PDB file of C-alpha atoms in Angstrom:
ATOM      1  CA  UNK R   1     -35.202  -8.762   3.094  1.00  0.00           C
ATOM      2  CA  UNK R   2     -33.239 -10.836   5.530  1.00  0.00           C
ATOM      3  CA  UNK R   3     -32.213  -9.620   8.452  1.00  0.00           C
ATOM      4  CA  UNK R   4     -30.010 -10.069  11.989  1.00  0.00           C
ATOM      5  CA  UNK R   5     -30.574  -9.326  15.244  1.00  0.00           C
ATOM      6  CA  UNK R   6     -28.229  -9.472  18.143  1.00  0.00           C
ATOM      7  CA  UNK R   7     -28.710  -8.762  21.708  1.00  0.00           C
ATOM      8  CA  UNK R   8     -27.812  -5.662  22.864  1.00  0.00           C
ATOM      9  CA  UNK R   9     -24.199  -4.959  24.325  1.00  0.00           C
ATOM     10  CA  UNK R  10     -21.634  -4.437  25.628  1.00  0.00           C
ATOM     11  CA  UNK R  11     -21.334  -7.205  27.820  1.00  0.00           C
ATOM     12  CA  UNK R  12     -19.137  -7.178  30.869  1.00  0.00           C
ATOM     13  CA  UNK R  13     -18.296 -10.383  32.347  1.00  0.00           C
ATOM     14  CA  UNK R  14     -15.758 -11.486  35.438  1.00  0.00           C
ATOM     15  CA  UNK R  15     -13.463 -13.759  34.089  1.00  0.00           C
ATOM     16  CA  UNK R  16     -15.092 -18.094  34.249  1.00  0.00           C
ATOM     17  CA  UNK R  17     -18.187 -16.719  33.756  1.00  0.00           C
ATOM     18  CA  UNK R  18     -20.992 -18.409  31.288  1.00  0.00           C
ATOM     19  CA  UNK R  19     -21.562 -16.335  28.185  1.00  0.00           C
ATOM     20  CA  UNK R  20     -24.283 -15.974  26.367  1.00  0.00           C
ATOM     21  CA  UNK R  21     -25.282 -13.893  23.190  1.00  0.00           C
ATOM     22  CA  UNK R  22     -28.703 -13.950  21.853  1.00  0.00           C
ATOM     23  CA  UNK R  23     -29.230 -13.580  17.731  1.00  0.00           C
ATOM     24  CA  UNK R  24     -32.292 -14.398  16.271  1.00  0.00           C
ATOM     25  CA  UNK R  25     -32.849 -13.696  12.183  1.00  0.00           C
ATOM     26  CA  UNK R  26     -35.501 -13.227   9.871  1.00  0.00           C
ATOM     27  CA  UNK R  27     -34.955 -14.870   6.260  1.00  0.00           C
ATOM     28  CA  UNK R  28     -36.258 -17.039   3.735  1.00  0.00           C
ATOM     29  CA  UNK R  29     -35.671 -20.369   2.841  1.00  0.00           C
ATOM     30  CA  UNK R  30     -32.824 -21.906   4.992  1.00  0.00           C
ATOM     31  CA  UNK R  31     -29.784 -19.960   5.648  1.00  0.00           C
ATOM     32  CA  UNK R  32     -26.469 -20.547   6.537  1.00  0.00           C
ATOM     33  CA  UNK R  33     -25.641 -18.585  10.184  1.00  0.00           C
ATOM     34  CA  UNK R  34     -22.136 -18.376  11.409  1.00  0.00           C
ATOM     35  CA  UNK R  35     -20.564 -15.960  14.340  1.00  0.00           C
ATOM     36  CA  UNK R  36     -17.353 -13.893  13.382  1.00  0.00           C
ATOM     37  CA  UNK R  37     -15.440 -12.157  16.460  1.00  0.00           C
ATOM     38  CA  UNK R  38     -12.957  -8.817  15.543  1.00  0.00           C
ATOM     39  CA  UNK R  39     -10.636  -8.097  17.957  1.00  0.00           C
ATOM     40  CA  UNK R  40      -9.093  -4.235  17.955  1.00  0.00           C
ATOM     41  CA  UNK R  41      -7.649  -3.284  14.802  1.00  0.00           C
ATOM     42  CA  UNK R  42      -8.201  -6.588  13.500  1.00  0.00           C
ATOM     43  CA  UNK R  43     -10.810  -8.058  10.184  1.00  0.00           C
ATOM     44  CA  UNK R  44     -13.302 -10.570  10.861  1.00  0.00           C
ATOM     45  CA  UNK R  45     -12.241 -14.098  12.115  1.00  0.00           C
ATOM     46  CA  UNK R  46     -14.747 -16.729  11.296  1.00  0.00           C
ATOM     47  CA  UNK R  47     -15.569 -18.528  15.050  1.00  0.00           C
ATOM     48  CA  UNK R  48     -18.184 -21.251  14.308  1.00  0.00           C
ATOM     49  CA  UNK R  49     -21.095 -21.825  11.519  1.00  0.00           C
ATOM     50  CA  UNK R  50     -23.592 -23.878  11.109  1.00  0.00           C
ATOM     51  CA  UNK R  51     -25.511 -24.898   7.631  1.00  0.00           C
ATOM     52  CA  UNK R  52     -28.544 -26.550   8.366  1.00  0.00           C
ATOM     53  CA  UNK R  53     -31.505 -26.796  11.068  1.00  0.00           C
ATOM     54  CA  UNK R  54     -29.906 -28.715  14.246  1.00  0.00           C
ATOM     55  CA  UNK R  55     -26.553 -28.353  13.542  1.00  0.00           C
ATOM     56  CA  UNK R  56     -24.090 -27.196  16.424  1.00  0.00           C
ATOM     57  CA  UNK R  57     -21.232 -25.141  15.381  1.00  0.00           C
ATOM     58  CA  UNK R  58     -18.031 -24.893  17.765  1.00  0.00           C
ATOM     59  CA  UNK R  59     -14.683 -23.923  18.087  1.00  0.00           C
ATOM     60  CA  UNK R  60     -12.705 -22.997  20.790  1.00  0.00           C
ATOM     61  CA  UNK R  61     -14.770 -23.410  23.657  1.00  0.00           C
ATOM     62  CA  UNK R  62     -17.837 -21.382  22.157  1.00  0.00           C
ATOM     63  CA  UNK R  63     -20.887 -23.431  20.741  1.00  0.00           C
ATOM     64  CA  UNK R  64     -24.297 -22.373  18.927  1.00  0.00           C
ATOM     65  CA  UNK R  65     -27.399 -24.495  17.618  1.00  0.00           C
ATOM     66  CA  UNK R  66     -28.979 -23.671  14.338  1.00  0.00           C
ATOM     67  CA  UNK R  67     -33.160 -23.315  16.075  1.00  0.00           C
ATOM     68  CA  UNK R  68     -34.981 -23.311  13.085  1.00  0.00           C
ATOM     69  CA  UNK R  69     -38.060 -22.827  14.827  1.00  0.00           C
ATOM     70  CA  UNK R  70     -37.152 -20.386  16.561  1.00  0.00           C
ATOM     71  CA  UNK R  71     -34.990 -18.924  14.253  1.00  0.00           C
ATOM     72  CA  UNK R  72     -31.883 -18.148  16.894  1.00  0.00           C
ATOM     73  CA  UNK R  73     -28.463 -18.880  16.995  1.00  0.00           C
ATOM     74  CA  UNK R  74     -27.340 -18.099  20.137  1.00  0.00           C
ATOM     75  CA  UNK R  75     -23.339 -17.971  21.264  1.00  0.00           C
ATOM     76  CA  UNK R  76     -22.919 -20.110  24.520  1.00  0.00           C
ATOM     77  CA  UNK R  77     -19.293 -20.592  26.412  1.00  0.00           C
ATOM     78  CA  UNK R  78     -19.207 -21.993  29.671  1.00  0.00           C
ATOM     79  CA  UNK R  79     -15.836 -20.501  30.714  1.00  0.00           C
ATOM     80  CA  UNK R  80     -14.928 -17.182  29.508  1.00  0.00           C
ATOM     81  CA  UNK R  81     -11.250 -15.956  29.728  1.00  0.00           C
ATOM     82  CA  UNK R  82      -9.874 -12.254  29.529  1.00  0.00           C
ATOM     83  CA  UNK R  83      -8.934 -13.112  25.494  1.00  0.00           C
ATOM     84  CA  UNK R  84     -11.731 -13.796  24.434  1.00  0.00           C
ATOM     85  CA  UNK R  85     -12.992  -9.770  24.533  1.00  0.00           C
ATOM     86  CA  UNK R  86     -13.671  -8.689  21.583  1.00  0.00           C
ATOM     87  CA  UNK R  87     -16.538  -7.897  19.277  1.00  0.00           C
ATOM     88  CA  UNK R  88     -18.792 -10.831  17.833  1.00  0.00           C
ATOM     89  CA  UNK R  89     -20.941 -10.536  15.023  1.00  0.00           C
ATOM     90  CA  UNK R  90     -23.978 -12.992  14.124  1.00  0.00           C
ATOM     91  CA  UNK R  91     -24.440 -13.366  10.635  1.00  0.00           C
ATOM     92  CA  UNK R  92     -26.167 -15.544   7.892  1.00  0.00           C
ATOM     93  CA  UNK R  93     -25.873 -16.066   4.190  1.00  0.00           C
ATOM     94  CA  UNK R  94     -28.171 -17.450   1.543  1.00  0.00           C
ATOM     95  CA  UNK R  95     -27.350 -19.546  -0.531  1.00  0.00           C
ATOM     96  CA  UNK R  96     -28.950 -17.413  -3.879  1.00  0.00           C
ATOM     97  CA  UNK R  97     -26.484 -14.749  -2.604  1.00  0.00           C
ATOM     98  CA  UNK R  98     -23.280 -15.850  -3.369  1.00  0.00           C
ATOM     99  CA  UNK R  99     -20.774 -15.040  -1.089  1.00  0.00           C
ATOM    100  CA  UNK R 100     -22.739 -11.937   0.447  1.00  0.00           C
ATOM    101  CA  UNK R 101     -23.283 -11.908   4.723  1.00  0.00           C
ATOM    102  CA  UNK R 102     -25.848 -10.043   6.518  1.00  0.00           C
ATOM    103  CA  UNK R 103     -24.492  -9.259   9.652  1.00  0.00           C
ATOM    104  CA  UNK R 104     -26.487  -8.350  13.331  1.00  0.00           C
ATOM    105  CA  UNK R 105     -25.219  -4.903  14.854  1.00  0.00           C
ATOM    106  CA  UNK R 106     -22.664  -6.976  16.585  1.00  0.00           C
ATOM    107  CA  UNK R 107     -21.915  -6.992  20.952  1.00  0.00           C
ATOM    108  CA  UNK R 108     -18.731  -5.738  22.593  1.00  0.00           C
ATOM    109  CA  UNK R 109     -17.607  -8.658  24.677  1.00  0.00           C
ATOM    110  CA  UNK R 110     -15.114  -7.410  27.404  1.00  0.00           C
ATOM    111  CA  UNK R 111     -14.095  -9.750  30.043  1.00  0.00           C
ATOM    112  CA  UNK R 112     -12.265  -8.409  33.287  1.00  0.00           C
ATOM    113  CA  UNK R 113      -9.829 -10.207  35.116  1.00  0.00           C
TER     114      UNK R 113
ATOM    115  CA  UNK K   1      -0.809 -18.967   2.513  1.00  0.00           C
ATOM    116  CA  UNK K   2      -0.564 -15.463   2.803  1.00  0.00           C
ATOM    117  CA  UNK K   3      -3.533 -13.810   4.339  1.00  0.00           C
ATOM    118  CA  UNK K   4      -6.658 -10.814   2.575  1.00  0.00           C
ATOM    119  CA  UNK K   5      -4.554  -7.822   2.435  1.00  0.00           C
ATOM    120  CA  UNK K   6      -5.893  -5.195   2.326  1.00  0.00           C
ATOM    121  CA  UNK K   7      -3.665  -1.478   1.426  1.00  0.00           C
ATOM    122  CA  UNK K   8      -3.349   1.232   1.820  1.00  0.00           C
ATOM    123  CA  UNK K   9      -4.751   0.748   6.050  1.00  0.00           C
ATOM    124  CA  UNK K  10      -5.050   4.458   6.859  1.00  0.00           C
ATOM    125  CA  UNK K  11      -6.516   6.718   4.623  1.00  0.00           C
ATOM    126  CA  UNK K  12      -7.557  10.718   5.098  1.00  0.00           C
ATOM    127  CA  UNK K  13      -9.363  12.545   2.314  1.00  0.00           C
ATOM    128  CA  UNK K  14     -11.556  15.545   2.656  1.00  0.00           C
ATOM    129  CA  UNK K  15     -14.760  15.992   1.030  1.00  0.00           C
ATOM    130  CA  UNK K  16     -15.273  16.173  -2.546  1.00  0.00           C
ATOM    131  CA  UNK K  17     -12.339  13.943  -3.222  1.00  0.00           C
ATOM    132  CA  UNK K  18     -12.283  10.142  -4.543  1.00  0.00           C
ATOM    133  CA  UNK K  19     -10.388   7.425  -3.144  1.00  0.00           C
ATOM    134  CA  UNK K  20      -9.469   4.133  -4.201  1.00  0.00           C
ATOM    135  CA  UNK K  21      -8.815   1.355  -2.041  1.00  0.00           C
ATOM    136  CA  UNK K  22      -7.233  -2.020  -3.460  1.00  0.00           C
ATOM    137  CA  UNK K  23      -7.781  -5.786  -1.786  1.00  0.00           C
ATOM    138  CA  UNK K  24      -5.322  -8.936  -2.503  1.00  0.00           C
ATOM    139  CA  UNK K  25      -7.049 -11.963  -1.845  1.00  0.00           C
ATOM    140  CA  UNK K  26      -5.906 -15.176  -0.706  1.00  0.00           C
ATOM    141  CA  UNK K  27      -4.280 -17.189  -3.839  1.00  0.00           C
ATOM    142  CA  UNK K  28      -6.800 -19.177  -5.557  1.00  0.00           C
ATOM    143  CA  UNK K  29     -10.111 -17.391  -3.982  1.00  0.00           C
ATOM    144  CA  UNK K  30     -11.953 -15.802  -7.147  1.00  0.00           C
ATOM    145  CA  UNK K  31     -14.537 -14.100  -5.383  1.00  0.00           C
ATOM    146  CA  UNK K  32     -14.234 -10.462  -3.646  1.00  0.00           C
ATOM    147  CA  UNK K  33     -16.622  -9.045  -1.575  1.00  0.00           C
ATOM    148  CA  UNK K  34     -16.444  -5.281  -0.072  1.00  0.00           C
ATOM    149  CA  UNK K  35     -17.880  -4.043   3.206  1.00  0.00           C
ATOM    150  CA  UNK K  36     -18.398  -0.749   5.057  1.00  0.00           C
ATOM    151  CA  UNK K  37     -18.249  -0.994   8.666  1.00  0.00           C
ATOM    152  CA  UNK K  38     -19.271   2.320  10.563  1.00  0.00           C
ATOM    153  CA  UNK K  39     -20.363   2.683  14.511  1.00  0.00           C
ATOM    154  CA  UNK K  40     -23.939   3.827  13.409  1.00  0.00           C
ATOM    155  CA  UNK K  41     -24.601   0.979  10.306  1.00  0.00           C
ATOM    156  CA  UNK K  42     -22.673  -1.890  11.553  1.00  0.00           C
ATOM    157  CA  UNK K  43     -21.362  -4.160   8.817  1.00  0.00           C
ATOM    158  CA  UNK K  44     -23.054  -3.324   5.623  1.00  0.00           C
ATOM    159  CA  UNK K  45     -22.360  -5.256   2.536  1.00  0.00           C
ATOM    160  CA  UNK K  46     -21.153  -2.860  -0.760  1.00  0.00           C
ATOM    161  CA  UNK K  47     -20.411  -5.120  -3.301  1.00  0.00           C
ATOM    162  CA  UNK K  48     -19.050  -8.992  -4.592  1.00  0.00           C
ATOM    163  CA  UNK K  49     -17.180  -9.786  -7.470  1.00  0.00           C
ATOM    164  CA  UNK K  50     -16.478 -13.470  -8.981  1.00  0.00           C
ATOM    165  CA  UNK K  51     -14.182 -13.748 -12.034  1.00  0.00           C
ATOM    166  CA  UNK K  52     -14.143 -10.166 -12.999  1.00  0.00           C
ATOM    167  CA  UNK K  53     -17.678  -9.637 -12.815  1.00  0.00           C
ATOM    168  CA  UNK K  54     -20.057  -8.129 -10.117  1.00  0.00           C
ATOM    169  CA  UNK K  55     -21.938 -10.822  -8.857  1.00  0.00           C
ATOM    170  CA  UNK K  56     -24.252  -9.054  -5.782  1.00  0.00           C
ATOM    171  CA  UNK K  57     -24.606  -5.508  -5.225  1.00  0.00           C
ATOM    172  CA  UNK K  58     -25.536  -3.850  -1.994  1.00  0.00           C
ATOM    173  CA  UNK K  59     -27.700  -0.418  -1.380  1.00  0.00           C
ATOM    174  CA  UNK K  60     -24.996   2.136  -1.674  1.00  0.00           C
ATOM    175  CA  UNK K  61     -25.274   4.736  -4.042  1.00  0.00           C
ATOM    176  CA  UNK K  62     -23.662   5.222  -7.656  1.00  0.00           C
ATOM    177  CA  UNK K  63     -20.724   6.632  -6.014  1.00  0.00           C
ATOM    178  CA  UNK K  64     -19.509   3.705  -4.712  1.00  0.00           C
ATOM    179  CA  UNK K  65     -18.074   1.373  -7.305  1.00  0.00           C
ATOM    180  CA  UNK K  66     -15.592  -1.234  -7.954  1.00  0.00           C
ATOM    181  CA  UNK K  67     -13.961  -3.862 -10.120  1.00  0.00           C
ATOM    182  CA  UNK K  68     -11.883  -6.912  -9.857  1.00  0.00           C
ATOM    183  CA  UNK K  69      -8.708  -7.838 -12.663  1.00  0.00           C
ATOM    184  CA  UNK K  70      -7.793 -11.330 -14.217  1.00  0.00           C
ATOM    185  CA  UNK K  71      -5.559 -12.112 -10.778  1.00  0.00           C
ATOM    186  CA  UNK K  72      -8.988 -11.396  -8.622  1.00  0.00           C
ATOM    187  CA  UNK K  73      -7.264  -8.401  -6.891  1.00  0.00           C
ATOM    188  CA  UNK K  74      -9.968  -5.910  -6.438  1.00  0.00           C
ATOM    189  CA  UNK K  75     -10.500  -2.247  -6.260  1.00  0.00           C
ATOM    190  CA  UNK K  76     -12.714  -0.170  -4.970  1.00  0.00           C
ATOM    191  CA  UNK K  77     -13.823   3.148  -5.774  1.00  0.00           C
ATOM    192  CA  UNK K  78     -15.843   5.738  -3.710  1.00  0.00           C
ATOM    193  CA  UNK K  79     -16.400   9.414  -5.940  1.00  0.00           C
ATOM    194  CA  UNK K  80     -17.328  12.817  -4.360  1.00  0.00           C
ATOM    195  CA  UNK K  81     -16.645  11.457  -0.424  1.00  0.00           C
ATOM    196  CA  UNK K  82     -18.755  12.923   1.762  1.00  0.00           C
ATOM    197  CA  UNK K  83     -17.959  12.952   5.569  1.00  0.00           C
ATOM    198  CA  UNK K  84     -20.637  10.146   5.704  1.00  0.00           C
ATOM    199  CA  UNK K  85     -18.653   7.887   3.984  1.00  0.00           C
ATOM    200  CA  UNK K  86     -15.580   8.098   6.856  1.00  0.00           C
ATOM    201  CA  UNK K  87     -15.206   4.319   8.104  1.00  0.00           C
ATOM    202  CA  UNK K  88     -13.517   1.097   8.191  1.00  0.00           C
ATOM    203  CA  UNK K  89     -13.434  -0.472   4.499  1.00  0.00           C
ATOM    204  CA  UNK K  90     -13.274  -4.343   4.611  1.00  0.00           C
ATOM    205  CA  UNK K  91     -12.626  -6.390   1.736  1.00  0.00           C
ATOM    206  CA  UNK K  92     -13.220 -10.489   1.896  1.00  0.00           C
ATOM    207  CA  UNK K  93     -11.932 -12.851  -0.402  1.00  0.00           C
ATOM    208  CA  UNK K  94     -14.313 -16.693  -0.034  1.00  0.00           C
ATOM    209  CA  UNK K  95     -13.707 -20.230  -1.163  1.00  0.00           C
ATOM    210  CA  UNK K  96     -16.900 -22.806  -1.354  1.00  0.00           C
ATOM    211  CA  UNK K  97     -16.782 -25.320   1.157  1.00  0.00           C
ATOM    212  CA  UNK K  98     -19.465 -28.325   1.262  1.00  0.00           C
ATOM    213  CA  UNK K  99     -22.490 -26.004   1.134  1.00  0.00           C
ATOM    214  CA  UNK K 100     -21.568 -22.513   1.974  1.00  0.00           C
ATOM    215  CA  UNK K 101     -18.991 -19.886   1.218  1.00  0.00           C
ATOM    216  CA  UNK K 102     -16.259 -19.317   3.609  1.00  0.00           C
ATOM    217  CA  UNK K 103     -14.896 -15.737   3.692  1.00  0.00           C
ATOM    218  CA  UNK K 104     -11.644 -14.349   5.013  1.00  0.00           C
ATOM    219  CA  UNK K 105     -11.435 -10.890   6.058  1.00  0.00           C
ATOM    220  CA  UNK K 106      -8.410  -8.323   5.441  1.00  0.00           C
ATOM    221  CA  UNK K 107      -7.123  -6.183   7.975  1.00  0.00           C
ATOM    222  CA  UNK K 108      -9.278  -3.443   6.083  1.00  0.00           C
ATOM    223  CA  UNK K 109      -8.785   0.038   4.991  1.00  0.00           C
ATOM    224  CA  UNK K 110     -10.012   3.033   7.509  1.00  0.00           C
ATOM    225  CA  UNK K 111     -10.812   6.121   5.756  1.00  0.00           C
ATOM    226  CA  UNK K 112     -11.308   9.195   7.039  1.00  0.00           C
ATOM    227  CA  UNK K 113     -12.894  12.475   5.554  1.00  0.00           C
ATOM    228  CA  UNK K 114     -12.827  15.450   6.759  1.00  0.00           C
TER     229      UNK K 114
END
């Protein structure tokens, strides 16, 4: 069955430092991948997705390319800030599946002052 | 428009009991989908329903069950808890945009057994 994979956390950055967070998948067909982030005591919060091979999702400073061949979708932000620690979750959904996400193991994201 | 909610948010229960856990999604979304999130499984997909009737299942046993009414409020069920089945309960109500489904998470429901 599908699956995602997510690099290994937690991640401790100063803050302005680059960020990146490694997810790779395995799945059939062509799936749609998007990143969530959950802060404490909060749901999910949809941060970028991408539906296609070569698209580049963004939103508030963070970016991530749909690499077919590779099959990655890797979170990038040049700049981090203190509010932006949190959890964040790679996930992907097929389009067979209805509204159903398969999510990585997720990486704490804490960013010190 | 008003937000998933998601009630009751705290929930203890001790083993052997059943517990039912309700989700309000936003107006207008007809589908429901239910996750369990837990420190050892991560996010692990239960269950979807769209218009009243279950549309994906996930690989949880018989004990876990649910069901959505006419107003796409959903419910969800867990029989004969086990301390297992202590964790945060997240319900997500989704709308289709262009080619995918876009899901909006509730604050969830975090259940503890003991």
């Amino acid at each position: 069955g599908d699956s995602v994979t997510q690099m290994e956390g937690p991640v401790t950055l100063s803050e302005e430092a680059c960020l990146t967070i490694n997810c790779t998948y395995t799945a059939t067909g062509y799936p749609s991948l998007f990143w969530y982030v959950q802060y404490p005591g909060e749901g999910l919060q949809l941060l970028l997705k991408a539906t296609k091979a070569d698209d580049k999702g963004s939103n508030k400073g963070f970016e991530a390319t749909y690499r077919k061949e590779t099959t990655s979708f890797h979170l990038e932000k040049g700049s981090v800030q203190v509010s932006d620690s949190a959890v964040y979750f790679c996930a992907l959904s097929q389009e067979t599946s209805g509204s159903r996400l398969t999510f990585g193991e997720g990486t704490q994201l804490t960013v010190n002052p | 428009k008003a937000g998933v909610t998601q009630t009751p948010r705290y929930l203890i229960k001790t083993r052997g009991q059943q517990v039912t856990l309700s989700c309000s999604p936003i107006s207008g979304h007809r589908s429901v989908s239910w996750y369990q999130q837990t420190p050892g499984q991560g996010l692990q997909f239960l269950f979807e329903y769209f218009s009243e009737t279950q549309r994906n299942k996930g690989n949880f046993p018989g004990r876990f069950s649910g069901r959505q009414f006419s107003n796409s409020r959903s419910e969800m069920n867990v029989s004969t808890l086990e301390l297992g089945d202590s964790a945060l309960y997240l319900c997500a109500s989704s709308v289709r945009t262009d080619s995918y489904n876009e899901q909006f998470f509730g604050p969830g429901t975090r259940l503890t057994v003991l």
